[in-house]
Short mmCIF file of C-alpha atoms in Angstrom, two decimals:
data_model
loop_
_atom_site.label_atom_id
_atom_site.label_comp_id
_atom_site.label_asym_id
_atom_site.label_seq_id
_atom_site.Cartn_x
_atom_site.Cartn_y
_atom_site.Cartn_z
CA UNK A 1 5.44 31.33 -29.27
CA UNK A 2 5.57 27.76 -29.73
CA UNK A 3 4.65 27.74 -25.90
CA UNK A 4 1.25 29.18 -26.18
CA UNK A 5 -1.37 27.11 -24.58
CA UNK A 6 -3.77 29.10 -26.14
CA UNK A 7 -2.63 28.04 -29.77
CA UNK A 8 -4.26 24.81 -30.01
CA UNK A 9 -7.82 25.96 -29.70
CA UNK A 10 -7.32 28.25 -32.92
CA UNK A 11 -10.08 27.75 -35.95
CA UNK A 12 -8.25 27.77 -38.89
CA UNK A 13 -9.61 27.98 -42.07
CA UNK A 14 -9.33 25.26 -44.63
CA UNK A 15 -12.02 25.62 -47.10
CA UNK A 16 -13.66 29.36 -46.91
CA UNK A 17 -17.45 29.18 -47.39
CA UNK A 18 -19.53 32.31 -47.16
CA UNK A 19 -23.58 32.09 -47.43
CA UNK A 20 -25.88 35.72 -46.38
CA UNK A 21 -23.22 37.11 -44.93
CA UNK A 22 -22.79 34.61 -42.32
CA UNK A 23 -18.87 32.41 -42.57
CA UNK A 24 -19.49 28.89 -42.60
CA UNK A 25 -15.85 27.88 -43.51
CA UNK A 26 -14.58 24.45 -43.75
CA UNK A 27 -12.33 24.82 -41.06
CA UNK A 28 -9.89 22.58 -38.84
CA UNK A 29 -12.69 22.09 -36.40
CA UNK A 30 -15.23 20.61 -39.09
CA UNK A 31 -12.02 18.48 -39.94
CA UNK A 32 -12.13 17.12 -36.73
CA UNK A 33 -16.14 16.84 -36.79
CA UNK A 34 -15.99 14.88 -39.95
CA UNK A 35 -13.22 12.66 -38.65
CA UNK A 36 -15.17 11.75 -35.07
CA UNK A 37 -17.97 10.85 -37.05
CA UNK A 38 -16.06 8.87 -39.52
CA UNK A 39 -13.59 7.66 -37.11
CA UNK A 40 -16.77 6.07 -34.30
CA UNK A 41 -19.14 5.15 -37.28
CA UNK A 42 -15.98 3.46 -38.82
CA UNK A 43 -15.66 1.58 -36.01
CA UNK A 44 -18.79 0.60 -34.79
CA UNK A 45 -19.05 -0.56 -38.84
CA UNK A 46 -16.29 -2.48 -39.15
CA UNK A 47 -15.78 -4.32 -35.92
CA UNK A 48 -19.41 -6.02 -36.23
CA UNK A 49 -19.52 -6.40 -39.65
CA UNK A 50 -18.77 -10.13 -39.22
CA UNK A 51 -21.63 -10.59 -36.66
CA UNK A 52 -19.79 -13.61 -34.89
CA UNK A 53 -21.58 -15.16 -32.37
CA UNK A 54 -18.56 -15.39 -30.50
CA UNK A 55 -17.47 -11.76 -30.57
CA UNK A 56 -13.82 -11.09 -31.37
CA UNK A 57 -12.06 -8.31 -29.14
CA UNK A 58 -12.93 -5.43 -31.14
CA UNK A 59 -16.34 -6.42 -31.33
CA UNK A 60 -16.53 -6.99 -28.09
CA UNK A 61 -15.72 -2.94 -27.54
CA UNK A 62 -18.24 -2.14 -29.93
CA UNK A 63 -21.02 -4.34 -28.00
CA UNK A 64 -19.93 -3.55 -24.37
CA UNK A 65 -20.22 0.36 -25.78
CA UNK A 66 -23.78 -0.24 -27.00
CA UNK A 67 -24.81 -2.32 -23.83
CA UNK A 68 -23.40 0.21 -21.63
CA UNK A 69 -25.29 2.98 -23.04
CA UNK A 70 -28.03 0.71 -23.28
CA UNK A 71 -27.81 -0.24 -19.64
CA UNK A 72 -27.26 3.38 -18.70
CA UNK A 73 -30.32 4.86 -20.31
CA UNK A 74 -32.73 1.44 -19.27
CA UNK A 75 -31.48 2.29 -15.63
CA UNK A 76 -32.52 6.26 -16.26
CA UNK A 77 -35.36 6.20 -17.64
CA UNK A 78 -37.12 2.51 -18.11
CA UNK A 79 -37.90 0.86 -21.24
CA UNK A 80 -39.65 3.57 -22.19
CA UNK A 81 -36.61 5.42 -22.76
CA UNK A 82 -35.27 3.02 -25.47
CA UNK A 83 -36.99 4.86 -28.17
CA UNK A 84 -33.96 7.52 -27.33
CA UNK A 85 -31.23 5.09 -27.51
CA UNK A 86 -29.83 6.11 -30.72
CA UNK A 87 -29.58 9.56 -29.51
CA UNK A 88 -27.94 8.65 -26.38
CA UNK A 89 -25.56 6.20 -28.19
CA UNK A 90 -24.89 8.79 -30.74
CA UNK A 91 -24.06 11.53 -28.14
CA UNK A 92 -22.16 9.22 -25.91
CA UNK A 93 -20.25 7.75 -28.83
CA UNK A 94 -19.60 11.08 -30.42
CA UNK A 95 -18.33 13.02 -27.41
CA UNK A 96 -16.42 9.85 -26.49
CA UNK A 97 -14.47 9.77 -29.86
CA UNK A 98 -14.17 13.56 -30.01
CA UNK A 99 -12.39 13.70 -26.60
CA UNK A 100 -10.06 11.25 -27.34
CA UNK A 101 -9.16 12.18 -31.09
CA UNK A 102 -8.04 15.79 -29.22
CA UNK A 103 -5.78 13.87 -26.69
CA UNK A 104 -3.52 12.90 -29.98
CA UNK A 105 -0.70 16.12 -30.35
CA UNK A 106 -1.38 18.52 -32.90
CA UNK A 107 -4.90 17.26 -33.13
CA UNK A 108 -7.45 19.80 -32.59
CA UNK A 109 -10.27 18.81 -29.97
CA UNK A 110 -13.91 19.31 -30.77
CA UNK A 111 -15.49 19.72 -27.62
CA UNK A 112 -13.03 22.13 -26.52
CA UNK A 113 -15.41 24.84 -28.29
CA UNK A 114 -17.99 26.11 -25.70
CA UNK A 115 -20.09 26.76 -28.95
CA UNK A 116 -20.18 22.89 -29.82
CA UNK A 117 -20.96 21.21 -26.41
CA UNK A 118 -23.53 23.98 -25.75
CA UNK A 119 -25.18 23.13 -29.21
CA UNK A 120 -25.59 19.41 -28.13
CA UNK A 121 -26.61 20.61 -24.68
CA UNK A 122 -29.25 22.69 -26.10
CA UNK A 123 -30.34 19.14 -28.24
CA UNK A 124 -30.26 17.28 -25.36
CA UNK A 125 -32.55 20.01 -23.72
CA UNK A 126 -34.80 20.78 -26.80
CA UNK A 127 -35.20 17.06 -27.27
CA UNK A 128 -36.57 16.14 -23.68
CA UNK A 129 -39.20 20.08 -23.96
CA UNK A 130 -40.30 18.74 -27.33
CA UNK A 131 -41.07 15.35 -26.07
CA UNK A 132 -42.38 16.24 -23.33
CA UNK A 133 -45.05 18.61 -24.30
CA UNK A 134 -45.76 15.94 -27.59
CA UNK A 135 -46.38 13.27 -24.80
CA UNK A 136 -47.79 15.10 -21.49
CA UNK A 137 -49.33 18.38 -23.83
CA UNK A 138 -49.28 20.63 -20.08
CA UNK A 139 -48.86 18.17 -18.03
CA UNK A 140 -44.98 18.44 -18.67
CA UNK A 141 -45.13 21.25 -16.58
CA UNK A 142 -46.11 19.26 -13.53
CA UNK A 143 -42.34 18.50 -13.66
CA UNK A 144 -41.72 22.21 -11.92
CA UNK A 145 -44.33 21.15 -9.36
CA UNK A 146 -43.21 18.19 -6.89
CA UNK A 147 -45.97 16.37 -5.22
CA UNK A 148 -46.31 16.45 -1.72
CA UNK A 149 -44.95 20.12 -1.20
CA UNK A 150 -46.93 22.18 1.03
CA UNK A 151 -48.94 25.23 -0.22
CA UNK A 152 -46.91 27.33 0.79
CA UNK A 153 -43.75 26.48 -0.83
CA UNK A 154 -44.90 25.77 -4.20
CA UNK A 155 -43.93 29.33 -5.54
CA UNK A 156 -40.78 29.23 -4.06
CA UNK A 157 -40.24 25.23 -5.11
CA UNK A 158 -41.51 26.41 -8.39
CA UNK A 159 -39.32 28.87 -9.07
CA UNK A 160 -36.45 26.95 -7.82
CA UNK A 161 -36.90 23.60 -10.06
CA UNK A 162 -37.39 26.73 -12.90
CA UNK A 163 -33.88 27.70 -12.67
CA UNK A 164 -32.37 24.49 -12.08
CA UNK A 165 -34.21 23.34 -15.81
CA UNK A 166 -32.82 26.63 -17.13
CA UNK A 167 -29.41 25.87 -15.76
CA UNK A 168 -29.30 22.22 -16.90
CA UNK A 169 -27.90 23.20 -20.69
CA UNK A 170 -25.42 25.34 -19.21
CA UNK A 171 -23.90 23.28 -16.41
CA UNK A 172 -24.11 20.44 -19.04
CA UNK A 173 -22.19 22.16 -22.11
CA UNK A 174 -20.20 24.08 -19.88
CA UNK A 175 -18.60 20.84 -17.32
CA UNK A 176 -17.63 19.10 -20.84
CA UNK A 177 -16.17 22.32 -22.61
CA UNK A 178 -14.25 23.38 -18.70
CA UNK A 179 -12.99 20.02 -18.71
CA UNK A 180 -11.38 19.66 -21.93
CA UNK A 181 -10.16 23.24 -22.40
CA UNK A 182 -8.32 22.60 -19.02
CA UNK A 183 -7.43 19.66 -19.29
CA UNK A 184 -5.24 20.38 -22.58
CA UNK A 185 -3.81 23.79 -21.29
CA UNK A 186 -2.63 22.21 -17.94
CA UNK A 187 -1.10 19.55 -20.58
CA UNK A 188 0.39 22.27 -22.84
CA UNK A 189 1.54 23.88 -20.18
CA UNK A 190 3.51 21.43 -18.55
CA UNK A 191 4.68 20.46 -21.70
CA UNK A 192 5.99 23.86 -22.70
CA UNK A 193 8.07 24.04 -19.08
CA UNK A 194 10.13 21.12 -20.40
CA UNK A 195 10.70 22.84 -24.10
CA UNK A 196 11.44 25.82 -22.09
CA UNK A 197 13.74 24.31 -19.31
CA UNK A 198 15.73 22.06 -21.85
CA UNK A 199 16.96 25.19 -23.42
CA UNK A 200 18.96 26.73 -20.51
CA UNK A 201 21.32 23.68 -20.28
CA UNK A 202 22.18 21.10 -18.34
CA UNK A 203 20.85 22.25 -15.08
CA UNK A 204 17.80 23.05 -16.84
CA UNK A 205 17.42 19.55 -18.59
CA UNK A 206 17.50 17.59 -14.90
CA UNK A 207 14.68 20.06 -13.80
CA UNK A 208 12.46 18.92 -16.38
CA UNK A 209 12.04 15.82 -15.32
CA UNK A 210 9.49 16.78 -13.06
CA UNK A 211 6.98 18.54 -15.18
CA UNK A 212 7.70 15.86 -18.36
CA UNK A 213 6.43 13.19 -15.79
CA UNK A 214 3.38 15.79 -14.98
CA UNK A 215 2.84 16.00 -17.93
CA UNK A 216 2.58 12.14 -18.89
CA UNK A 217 0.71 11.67 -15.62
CA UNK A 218 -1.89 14.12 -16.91
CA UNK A 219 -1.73 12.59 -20.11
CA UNK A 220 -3.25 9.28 -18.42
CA UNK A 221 -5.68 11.83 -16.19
CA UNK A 222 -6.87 13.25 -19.77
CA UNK A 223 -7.77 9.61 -20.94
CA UNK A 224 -9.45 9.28 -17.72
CA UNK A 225 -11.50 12.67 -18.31
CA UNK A 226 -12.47 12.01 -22.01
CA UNK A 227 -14.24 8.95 -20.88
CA UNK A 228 -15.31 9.97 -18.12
CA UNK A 229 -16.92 13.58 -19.14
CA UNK A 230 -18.68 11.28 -22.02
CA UNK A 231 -20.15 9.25 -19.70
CA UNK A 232 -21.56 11.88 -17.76
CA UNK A 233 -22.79 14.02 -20.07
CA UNK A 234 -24.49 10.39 -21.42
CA UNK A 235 -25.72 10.02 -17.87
CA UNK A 236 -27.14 13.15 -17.74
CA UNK A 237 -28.75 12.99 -20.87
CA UNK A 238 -30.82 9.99 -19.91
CA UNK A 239 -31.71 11.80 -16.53
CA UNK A 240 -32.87 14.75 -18.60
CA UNK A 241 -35.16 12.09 -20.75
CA UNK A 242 -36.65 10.65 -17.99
CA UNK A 243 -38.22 13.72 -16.79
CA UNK A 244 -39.50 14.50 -20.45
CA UNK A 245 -41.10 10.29 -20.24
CA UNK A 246 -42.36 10.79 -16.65
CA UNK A 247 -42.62 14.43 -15.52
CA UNK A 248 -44.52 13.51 -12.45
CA UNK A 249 -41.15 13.10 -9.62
CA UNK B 1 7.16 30.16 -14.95
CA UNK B 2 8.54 32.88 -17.73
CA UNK B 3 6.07 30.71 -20.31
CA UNK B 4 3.41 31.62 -18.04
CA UNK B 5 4.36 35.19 -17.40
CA UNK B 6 4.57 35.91 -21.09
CA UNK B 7 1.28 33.90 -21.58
CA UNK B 8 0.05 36.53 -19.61
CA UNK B 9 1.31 39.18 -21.26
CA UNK B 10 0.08 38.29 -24.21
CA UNK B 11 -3.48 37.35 -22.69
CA UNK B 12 -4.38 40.60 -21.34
CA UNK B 13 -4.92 42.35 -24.54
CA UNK B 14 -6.52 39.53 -25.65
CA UNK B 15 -9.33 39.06 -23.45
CA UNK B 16 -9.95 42.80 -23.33
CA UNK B 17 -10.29 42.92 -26.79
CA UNK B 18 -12.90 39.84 -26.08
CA UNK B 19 -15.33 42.66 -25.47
CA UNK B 20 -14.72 43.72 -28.72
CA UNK B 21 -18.81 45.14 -30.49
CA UNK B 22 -20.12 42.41 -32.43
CA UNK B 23 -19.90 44.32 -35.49
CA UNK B 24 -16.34 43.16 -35.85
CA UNK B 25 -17.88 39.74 -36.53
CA UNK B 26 -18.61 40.42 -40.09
CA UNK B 27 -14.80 41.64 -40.62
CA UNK B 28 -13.58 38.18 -38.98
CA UNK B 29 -13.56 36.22 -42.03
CA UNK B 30 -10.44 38.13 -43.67
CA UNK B 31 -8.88 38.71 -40.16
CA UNK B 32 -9.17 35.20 -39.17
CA UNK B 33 -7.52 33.96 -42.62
CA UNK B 34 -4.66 36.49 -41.88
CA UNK B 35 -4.05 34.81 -38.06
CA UNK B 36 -4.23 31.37 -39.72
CA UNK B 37 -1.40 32.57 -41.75
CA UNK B 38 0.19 34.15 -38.91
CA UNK B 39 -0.80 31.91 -36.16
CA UNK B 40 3.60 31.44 -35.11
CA UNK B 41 3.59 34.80 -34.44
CA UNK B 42 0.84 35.06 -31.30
CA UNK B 43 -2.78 35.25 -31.12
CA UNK B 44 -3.10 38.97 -31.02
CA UNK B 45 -3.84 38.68 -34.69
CA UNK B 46 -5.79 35.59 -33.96
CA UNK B 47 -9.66 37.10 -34.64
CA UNK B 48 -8.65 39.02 -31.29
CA UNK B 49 -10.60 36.94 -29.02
CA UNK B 50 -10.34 33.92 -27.03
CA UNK B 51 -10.75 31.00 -29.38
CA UNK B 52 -13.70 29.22 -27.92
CA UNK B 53 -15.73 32.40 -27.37
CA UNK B 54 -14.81 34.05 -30.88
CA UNK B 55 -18.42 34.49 -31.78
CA UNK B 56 -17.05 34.77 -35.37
CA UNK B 57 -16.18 30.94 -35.29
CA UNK B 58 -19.88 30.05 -34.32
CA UNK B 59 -21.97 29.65 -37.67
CA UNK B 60 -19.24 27.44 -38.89
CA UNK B 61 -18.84 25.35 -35.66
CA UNK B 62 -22.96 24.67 -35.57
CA UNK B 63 -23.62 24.11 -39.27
CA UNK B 64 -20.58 21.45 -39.38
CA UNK B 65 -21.53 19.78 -36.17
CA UNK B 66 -24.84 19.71 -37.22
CA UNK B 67 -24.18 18.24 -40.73
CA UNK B 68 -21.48 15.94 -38.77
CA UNK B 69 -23.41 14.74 -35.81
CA UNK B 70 -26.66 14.37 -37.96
CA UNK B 71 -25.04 12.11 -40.32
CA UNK B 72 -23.72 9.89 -37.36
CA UNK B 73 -26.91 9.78 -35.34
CA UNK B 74 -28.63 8.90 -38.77
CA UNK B 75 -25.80 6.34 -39.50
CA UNK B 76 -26.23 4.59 -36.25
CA UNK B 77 -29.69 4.79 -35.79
CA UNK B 78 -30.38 3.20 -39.86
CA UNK B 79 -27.16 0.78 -39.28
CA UNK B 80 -25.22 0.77 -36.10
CA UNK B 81 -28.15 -0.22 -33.69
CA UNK B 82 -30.25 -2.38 -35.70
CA UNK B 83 -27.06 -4.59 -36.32
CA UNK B 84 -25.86 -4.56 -33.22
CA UNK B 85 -28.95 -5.41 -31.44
CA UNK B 86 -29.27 -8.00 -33.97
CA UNK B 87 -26.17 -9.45 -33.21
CA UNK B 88 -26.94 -9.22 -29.33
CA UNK B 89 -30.86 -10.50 -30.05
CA UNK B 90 -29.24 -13.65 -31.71
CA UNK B 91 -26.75 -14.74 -29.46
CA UNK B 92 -29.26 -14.02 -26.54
CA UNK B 93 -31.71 -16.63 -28.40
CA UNK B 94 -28.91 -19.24 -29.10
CA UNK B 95 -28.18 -19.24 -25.62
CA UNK B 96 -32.07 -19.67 -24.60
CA UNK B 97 -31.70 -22.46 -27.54
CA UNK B 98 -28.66 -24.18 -26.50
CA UNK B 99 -29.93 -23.95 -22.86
CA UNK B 100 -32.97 -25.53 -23.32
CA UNK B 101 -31.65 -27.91 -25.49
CA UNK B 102 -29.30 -29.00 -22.86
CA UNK B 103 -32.23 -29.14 -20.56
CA UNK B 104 -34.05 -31.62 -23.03
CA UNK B 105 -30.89 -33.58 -23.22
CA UNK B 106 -30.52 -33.82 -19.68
CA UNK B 107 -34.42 -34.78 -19.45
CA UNK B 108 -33.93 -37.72 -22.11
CA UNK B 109 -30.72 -38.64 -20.27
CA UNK B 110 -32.99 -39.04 -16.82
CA UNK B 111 -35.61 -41.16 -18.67
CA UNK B 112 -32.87 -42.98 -19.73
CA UNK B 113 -31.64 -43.59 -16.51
CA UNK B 114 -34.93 -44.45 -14.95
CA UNK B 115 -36.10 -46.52 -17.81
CA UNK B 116 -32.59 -48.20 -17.35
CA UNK B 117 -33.57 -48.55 -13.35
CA UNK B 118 -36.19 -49.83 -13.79
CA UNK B 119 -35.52 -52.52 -16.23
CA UNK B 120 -32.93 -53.66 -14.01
CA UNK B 121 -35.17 -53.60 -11.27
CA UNK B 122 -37.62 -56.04 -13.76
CA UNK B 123 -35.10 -58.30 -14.52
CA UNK B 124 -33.76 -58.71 -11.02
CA UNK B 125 -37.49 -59.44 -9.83
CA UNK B 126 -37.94 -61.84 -12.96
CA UNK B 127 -34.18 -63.87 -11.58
CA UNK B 128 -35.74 -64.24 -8.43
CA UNK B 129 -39.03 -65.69 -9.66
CA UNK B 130 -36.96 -68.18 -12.30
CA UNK B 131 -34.78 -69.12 -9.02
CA UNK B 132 -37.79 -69.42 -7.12
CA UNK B 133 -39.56 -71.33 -9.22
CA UNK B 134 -36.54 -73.95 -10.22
CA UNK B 135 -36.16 -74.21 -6.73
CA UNK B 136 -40.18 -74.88 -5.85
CA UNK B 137 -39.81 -77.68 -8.78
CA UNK B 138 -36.42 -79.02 -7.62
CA UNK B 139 -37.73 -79.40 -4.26
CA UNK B 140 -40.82 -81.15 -5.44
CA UNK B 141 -39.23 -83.48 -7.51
CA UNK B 142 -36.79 -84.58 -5.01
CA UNK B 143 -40.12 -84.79 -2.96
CA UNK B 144 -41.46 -87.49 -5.40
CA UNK B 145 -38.56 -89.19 -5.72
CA UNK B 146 -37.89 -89.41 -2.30
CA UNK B 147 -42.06 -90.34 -1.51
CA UNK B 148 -41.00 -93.24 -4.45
CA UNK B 149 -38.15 -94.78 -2.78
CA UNK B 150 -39.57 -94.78 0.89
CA UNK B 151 -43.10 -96.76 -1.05
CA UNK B 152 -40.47 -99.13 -2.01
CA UNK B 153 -38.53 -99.74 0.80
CA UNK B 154 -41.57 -100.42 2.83
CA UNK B 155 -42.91 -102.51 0.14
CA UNK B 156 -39.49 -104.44 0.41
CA UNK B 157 -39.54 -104.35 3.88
CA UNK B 158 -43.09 -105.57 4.62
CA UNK B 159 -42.20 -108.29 2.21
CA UNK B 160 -39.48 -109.23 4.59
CA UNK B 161 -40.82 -109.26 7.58
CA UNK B 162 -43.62 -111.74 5.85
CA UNK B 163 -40.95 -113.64 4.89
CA UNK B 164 -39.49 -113.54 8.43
CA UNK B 165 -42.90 -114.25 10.00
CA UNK B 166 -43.48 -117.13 7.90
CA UNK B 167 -39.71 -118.40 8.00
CA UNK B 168 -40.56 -117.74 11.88
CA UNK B 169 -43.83 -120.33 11.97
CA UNK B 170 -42.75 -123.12 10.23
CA UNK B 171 -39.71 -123.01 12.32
CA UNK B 172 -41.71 -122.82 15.25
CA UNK B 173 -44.20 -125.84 13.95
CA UNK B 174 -40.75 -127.58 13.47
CA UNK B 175 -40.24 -126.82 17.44
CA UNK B 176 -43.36 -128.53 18.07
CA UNK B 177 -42.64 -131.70 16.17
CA UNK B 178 -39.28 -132.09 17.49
CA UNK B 179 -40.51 -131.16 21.17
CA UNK B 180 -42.94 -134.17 20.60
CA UNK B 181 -40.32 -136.76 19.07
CA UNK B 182 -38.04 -135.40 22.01
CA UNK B 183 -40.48 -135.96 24.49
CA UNK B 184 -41.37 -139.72 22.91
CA UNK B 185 -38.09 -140.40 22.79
CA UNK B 186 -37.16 -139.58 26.51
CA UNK B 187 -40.73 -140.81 27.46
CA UNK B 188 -39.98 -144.19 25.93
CA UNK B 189 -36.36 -143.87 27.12
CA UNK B 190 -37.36 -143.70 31.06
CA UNK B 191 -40.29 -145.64 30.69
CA UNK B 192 -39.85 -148.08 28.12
CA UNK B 193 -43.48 -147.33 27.10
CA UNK B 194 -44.54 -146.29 23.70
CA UNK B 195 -46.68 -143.20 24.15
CA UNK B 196 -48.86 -142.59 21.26
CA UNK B 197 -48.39 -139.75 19.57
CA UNK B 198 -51.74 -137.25 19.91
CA UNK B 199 -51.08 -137.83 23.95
CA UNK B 200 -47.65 -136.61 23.53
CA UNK B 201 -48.35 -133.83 21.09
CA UNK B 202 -51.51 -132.75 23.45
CA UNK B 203 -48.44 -132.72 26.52
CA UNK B 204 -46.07 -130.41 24.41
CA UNK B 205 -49.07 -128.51 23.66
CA UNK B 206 -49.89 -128.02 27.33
CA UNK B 207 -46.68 -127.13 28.27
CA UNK B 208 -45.60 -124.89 25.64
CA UNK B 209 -48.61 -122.99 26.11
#
């Protein structure tokens, strides 16, 4: 059952923990936590600890990471939005480095777990209600309400940019968690047709040519995905924050 | 396409047992430990469900991301950002430094130049005068000199002509005197009369005149 695409999305157990009844066990998946965090903050350390003035290469990654963020959220949501940049950064960076620590076989992948990118989804979402009722009080809710509707419509517009707000942390947590869990079946899948062809013989070994080149093919599409499903769900972020700044469209 | 066919076989009962009352959840624990165990053999002994919406995996998942990801936004916001945007903040003012530095330099370098133009220009209009005015003097000397000589010359020259005037007299009183001893002499000659000498020199006179 070494074939089971299924397999690599398994919580084990490493460390059992129990508190009120509820199981909060050290498990593969908190492994994998730990290690993102380490992994990113490790990097972001070490690579600018020399503070050149003439960045080296891996500095260089770690600045073009922060001023691409940076860029990203100034372009969202103004200067204003600054104040968030650490989230951002720290969202961006930690989905980034999650996505790509799964890509590595054997390794499990964080935000494969609908649980986890739903969590951050609902911190994105939180962050931008709490903010926005600390800064606006009720005038956050003029974000349901776009100016220059006609009378008419505003129920209907209302009700409308309700369910699109209420939809936001699902389509958010859900596109990353699709997109990963996918992504590594279609990979594990392609990879068991060429453990599974190579074992009826010869004839079987020239036909797996095809899916073994799928399957590095996808490997390269994965890369592609991990960045890119960080940078969106980045992107989205800061759109999310700029309604909580300026709820007024 | 068997791997997928088994898959499937193997899938069914597990996402029917997805469904499973949420009452399990509190049984997971033990179950789960026994699929970790077990996990070669398939996932029906797995927890039953479908990994990523086990709800028995959830308190685990959100305490450790939230211990994990709070540490990291903590660690970048206290460390990660403040250096970094140091780091940028610096080089961005050693650039505005070194740039407006260079713009001094090149502002110096222009004085320089002009100050350098204009010097030359000073020196070129300070030639000319010199020339000018060696040239003025020159010209006057040769002037003076030249005013010098000419006085002389007609100074020697007036005092030749004098010379020749007088030179010119006496040799024209001579004329007279021989005129009269001619005239005597031919007088006397064709005559053989002495004439006396006023009557004669009173005859020359006439005629000469």
């Amino acid at each position: 059952m070494a074939n089971d695409p299924i397999h690599q999305f398994q919580i084990s157990k490493w460390i059992p923990i129990e508190i009120g009844g509820y199981d909060f066990s050290f498990t593969n998946s908190s492994a994998f936590m730990v290690a993102t965090a380490v992994v990113a903050g490790a990097f972001l350390f070490l690579t600018t600890s020399s503070r050149g003035i003439v960045p080296g290469r891996l500095q260089s990654v770690a600045e073009m990471s922060y001023e691409f963020v940076a860029n990203m959220l100034r372009d969202a949501a103004g200067t204003q939005g600054m104040r968030f940049f650490p989230f951002v950064f720290s969202l961006f960076m930690f989905v980034l480095v999650a996505n790509l620590i799964g890509l590595f076989p054997y390794f499990f992948t964080v935000t494969s777990h609908i649980i986890v990118t739903f969590a951050l989804a609902i911190l994105v979402i939180g962050t931008v209600i709490i903010y926005g009722f600390m800064k606006h009080g009720f005038g956050f809710l003029k974000l349901f309400v776009p100016q220059g509707v006609p009378g008419i419509l505003v129920p209907l517009v209302v009700l409308i940019e309700v369910i699109s707000f209420l939809s936001r942390p699902i389509s958010l947590s859900v596109r990353l968690f699709a997109n990963m869990l996918a992504g590594h079946i279609t990979l594990k899948v392609f990879a068991g047709f060429v453990t599974s062809l190579t074992a009826l013989g010869a004839a079987g070994v020239a036909g797996s040519i095809l899916p073994l080149g799928m399957a590095v093919a996808i490997t390269a599409l994965e890369f592609l995905v991990a960045f890119l499903q960080a940078y969106v769900f980045a992107v989205l972020t800061c759109m999310y924050l700029n309604d909580a700044i300026h709820p007024g469209h | 396409m068997f791997v997928t066919s088994a898959y499937a076989q193997e899938a069914q009962p597990a996402e029917g047992e997805s469904h499973a009352p949420a009452g399990e959840t509190h049984a997971a624990p033990a179950d789960a430990q026994a699929g970790e165990t077990h996990t070669e053999t398939g996932i029906e002994h797995g927890g039953g469900a479908f990994p990523p919406f086990d709800p028995s995996n959830y308190p685990s998942q959100l305490l450790w991301l939230a211990i994990t990801f709070g540490l990291f936004y903590l660690f970048l916001k206290k460390v990660i950002v403040p250096r970094i945007g140091g780091i940028l903040e610096v080089r961005h003012d050693r650039i505005a430094q070194d740039l407006d530095q260079a713009a001094r330099m090149k502002e110096d370098a222009d004085a320089a130049v002009a100050a350098y133009e204009q010097e030359l220009a000073e020196a070129r209009a300070n030639a000319n005068t010199i020339g000018q005015t060696a040239r003025d003097s020159a010209k006057a000397d040769a002037e003076v000199e030249r005013k010098k000589v000419e006085a002389e010359l007609d100074g020697k020259m007036a005092e030749a002509e004098k010379r020749i005037g007088g030179i010119k007299s006496k040799a024209m009183a001579e004329v007279s005197n021989i005129a009269e001893e001619t005239a005597t002499a031919i007088v006397q000659q064709l005559t053989g009369t002495k004439v006396d000498k006023p009557t004669v020199a009173a005859a020359v006179k006439a005629v000469r005149n």
